[in-house]
Coordinates of C-alpha atoms in Angstrom, one line a residue:
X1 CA 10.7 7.8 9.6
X2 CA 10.3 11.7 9.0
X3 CA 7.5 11.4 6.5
X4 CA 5.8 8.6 9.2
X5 CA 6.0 10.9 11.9
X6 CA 4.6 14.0 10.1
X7 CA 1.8 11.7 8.7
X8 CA 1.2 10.7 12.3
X9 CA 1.0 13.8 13.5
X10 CA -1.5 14.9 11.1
X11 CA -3.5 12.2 12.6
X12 CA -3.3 9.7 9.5
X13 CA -4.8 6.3 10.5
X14 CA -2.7 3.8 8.7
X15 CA 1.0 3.4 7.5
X16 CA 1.7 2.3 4.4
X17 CA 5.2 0.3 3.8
X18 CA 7.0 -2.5 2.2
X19 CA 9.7 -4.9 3.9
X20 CA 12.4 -6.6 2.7
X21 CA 15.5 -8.8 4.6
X22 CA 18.7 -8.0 4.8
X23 CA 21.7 -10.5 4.8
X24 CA 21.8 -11.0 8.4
X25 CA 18.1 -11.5 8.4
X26 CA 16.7 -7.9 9.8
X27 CA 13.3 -6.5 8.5
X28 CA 13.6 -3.1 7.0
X29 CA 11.3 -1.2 5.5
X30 CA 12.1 -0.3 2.0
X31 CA 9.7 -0.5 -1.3
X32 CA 12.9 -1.4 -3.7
X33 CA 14.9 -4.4 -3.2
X34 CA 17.8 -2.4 -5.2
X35 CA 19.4 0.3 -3.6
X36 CA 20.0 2.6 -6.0
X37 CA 17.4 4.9 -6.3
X38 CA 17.0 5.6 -2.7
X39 CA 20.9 5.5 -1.9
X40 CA 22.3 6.1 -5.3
X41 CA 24.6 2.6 -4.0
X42 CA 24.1 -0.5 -6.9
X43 CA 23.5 -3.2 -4.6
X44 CA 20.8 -5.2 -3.6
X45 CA 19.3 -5.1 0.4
X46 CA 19.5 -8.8 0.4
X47 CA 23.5 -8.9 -0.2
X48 CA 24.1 -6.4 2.8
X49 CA 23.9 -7.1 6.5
X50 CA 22.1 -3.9 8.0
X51 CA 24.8 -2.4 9.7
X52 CA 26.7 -1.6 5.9
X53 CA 22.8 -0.2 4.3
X54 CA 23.9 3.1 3.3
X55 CA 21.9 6.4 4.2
X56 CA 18.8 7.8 2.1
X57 CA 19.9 10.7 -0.2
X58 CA 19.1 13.7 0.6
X59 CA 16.6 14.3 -3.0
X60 CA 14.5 11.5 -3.5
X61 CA 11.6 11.6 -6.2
X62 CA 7.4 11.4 -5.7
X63 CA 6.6 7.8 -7.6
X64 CA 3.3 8.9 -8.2
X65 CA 3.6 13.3 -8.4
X66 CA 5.0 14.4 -12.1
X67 CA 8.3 16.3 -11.7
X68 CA 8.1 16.2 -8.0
X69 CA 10.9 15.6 -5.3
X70 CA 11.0 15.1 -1.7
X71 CA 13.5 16.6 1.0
X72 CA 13.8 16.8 4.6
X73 CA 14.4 14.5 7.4
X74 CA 17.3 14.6 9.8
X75 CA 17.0 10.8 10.5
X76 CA 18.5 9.2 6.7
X77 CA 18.6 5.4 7.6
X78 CA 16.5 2.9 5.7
X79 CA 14.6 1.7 9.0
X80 CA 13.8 -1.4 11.0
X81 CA 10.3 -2.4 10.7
X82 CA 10.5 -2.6 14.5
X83 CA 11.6 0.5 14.5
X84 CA 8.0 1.8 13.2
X85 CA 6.3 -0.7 15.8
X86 CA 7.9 0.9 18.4
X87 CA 7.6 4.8 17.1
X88 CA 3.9 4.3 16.2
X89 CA 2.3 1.5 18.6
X90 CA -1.4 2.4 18.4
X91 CA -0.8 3.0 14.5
X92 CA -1.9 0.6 12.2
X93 CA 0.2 -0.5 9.7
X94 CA 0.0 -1.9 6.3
X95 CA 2.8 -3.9 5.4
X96 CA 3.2 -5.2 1.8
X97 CA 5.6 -8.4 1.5
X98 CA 7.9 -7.9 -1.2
X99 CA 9.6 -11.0 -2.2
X100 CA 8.6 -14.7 -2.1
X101 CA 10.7 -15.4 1.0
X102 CA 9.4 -17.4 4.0
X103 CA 11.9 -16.0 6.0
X104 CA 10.7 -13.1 5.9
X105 CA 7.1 -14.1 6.4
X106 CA 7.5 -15.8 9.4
X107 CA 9.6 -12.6 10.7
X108 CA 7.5 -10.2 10.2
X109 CA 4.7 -12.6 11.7
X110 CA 6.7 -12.9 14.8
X111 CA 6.9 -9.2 15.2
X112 CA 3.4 -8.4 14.7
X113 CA 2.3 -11.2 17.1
X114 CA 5.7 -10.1 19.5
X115 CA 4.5 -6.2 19.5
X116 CA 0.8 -7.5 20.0
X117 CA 0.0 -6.2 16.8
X118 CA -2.3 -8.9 15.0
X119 CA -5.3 -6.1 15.1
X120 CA -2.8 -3.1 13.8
X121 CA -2.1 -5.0 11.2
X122 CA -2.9 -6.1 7.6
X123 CA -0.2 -7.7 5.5
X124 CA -0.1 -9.0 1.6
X125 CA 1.6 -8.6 -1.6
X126 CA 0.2 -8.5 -5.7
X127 CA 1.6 -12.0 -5.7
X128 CA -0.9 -15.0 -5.1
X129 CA 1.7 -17.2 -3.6
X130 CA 2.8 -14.7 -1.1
X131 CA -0.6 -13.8 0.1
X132 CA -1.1 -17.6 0.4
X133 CA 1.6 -18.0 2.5
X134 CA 0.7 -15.0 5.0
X135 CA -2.4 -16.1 5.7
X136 CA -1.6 -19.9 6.3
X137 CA 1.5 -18.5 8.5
X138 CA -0.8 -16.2 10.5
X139 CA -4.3 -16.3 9.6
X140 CA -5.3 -14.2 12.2
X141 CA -3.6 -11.0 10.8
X142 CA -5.7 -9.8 8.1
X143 CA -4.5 -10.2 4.3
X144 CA -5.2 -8.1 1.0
X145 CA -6.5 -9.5 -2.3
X146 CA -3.4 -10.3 -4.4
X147 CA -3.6 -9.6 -8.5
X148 CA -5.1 -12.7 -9.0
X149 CA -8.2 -12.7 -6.3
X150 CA -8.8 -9.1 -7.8
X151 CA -9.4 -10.6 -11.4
X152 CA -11.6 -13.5 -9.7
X153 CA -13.1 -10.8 -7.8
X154 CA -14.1 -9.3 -10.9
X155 CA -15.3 -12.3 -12.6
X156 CA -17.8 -12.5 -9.6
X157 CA -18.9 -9.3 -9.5
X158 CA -19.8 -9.2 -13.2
X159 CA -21.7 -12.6 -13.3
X160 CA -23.5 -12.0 -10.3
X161 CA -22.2 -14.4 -7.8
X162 CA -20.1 -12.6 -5.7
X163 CA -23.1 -12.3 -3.1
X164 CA -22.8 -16.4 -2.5
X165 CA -18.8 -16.4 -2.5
X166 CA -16.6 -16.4 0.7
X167 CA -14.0 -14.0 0.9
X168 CA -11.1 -14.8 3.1
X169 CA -9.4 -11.4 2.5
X170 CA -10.5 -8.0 4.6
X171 CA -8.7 -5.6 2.0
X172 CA -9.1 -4.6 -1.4
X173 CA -6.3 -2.1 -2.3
X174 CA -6.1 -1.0 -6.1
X175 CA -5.1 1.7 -8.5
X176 CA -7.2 4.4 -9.9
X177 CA -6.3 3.6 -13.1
X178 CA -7.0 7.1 -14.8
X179 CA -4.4 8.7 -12.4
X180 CA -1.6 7.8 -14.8
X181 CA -2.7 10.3 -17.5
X182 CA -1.8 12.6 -14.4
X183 CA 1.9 10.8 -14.0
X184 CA 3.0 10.7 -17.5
X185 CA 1.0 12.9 -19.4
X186 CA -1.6 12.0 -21.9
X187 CA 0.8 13.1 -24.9
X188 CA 3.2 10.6 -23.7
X189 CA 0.5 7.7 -23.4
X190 CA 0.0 5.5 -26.9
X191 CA -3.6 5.3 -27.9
X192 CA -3.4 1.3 -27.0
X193 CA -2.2 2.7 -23.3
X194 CA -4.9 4.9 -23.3
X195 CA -8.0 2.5 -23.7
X196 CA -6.5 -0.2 -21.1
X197 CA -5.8 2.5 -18.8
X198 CA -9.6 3.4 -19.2
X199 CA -11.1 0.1 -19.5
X200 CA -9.2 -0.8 -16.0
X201 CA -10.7 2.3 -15.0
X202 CA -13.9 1.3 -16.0
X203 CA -13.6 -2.3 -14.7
X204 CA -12.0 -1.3 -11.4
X205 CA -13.7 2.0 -9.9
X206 CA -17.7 0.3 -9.3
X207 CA -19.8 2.1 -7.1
X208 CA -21.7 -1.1 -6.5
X209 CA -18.2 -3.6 -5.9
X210 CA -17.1 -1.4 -3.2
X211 CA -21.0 -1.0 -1.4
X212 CA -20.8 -4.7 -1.4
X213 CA -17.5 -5.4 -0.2
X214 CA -18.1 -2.7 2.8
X215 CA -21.1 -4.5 3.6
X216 CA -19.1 -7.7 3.8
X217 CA -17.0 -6.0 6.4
X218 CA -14.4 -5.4 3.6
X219 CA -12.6 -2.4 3.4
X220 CA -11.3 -0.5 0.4
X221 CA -8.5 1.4 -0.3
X222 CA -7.5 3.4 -3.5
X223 CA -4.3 4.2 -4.5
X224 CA -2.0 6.3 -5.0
X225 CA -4.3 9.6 -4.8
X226 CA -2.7 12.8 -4.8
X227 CA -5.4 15.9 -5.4
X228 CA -8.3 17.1 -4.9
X229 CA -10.3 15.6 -7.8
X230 CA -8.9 12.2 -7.1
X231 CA -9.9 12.4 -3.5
X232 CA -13.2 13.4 -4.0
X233 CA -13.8 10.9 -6.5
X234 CA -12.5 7.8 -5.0
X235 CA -15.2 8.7 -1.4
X236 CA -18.1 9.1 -4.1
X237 CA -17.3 5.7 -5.0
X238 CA -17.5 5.0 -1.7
X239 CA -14.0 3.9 -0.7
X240 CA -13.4 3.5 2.7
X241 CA -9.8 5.6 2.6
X242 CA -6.9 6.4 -0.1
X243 CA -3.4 6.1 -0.4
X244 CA -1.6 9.3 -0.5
X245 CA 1.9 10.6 -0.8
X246 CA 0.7 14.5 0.7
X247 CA -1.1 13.8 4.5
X248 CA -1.6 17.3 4.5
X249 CA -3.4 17.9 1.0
X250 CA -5.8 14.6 2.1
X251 CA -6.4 16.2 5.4
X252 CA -7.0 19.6 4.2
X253 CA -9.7 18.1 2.0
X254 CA -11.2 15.7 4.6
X255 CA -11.3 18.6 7.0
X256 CA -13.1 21.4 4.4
X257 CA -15.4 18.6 3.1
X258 CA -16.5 17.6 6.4
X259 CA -15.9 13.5 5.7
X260 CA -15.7 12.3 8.8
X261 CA -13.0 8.7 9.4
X262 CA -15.0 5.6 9.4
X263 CA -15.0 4.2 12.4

């Protein structure tokens, strides 16, 4: 809740979470279904009810920074998901899905549509199925393209047809593939590791794919950027935002380059 406030504060326009259920069926936000790397505790969210969730600790390591850790925060609970509705009402929130439980769908369904939220909101996972079932549970909140509809996504946009396709999805949310040189060092990368990581590269970041999907309507988001370089090259492309663990090194940039928020 610390680093959502800060980022709020800095005037970031979306949240970025995950959600999970707990035993007695509460919605928390938490990216691991395991406990121990954010508590140090080896159970699993969906065995405890949320009253016996233990705290954060107090260190907790940057995914997607080399060598980097996080402090801070007074507040160490894992958090209700209606606990960000409620701190952040006019913030919209994009809420990743992550396990094949309808429960939890129609949950978090009836809390966006409770907290009058459907327009705040865009909700989906990297699984087909669970996309799937988001949008035929609420079709009015709008979903991200899973793993599979970016591959068929692909396939259109390289044979030329993606022009005469409909699109049900309103977000495409990928990598930047070349970023994980930057997270685990290109002496630690295999040669094989190398060339997907730049074919991906190559495949994914297309000037052209993301000038057509914003012309659609279709926003895009690139993930998870963390400097300079990577900022600047992911609004060439034309992305409409990025995904970033530092608020204030993507506002510092946003602000010196004069970009201005799309509106």
């Amino acid at each position: 809740m610390a680093a959502f406030k800060h980022a709020v504060d800095l005037g970031t326009d979306m949240l970025e979470l995950d959600c999970h259920l707990t035993k007695d069926e509460q919605v928390v936000v938490s990216h691991d279904a395991s406990l121990l790397r954010a508590s140090g505790i080896n159970a699993h969210i969906s065995d405890m009810t949320y009253a016996e969730l233990p705290p954060y600790l107090c260190k907790l390591g940057v995914t997607f920074q080399r060598e980097c850790f996080c402090e801070g925060g007074e507040d160490k609970r894992i958090p209700l998901l209606k606990d960000v509705f409620e701190a952040f009402p006019h913030t919209p929130v994009n809420i990743d899905i992550k396990v094949n439980d309808d429960r939890l769908i129609k949950k978090v369904s009836e809390m966006v549509v409770n907290y009058d939220r459907e327009n705040l909101t865009v909700w989906g996972n990297a699984s087909n199925k669970i996309v799937n079932k988001c949008y035929t549970e609420n079709p009015r909140i709008p979903v991200l393209f899973s793993l599979f509809r970016v591959l068929q996504l692909l396939g259109l946009f390289y044979t030329g047809l993606l022009p005469f396709v409909p699109l049900k999805e309103q977000f495409l949310e990928i990598p930047m593939p070349s970023i994980i040189t930057k997270i685990k060092g290109p002496d630690r990368l295999t040669r094989s590791q190398r060339l997907i990581a730049w074919l991906a590269d190559t495949l994914l970041m297309r000037k052209t794919l993301f000038q057509h999907l914003t012309a659609r309507g279709i926003q895009v988001y690139i993930w998870v950027l963390n400097d300079e370089e990577d900022f600047q090259r992911a609004f060439d492309l034309g992305a409409t935002g990025v995904m970033t663990d530092f608020p204030t090194r993507l506002k510092e940039f946003l602000d010196l380059n004069g970009i201005s928020k799309p509106r």
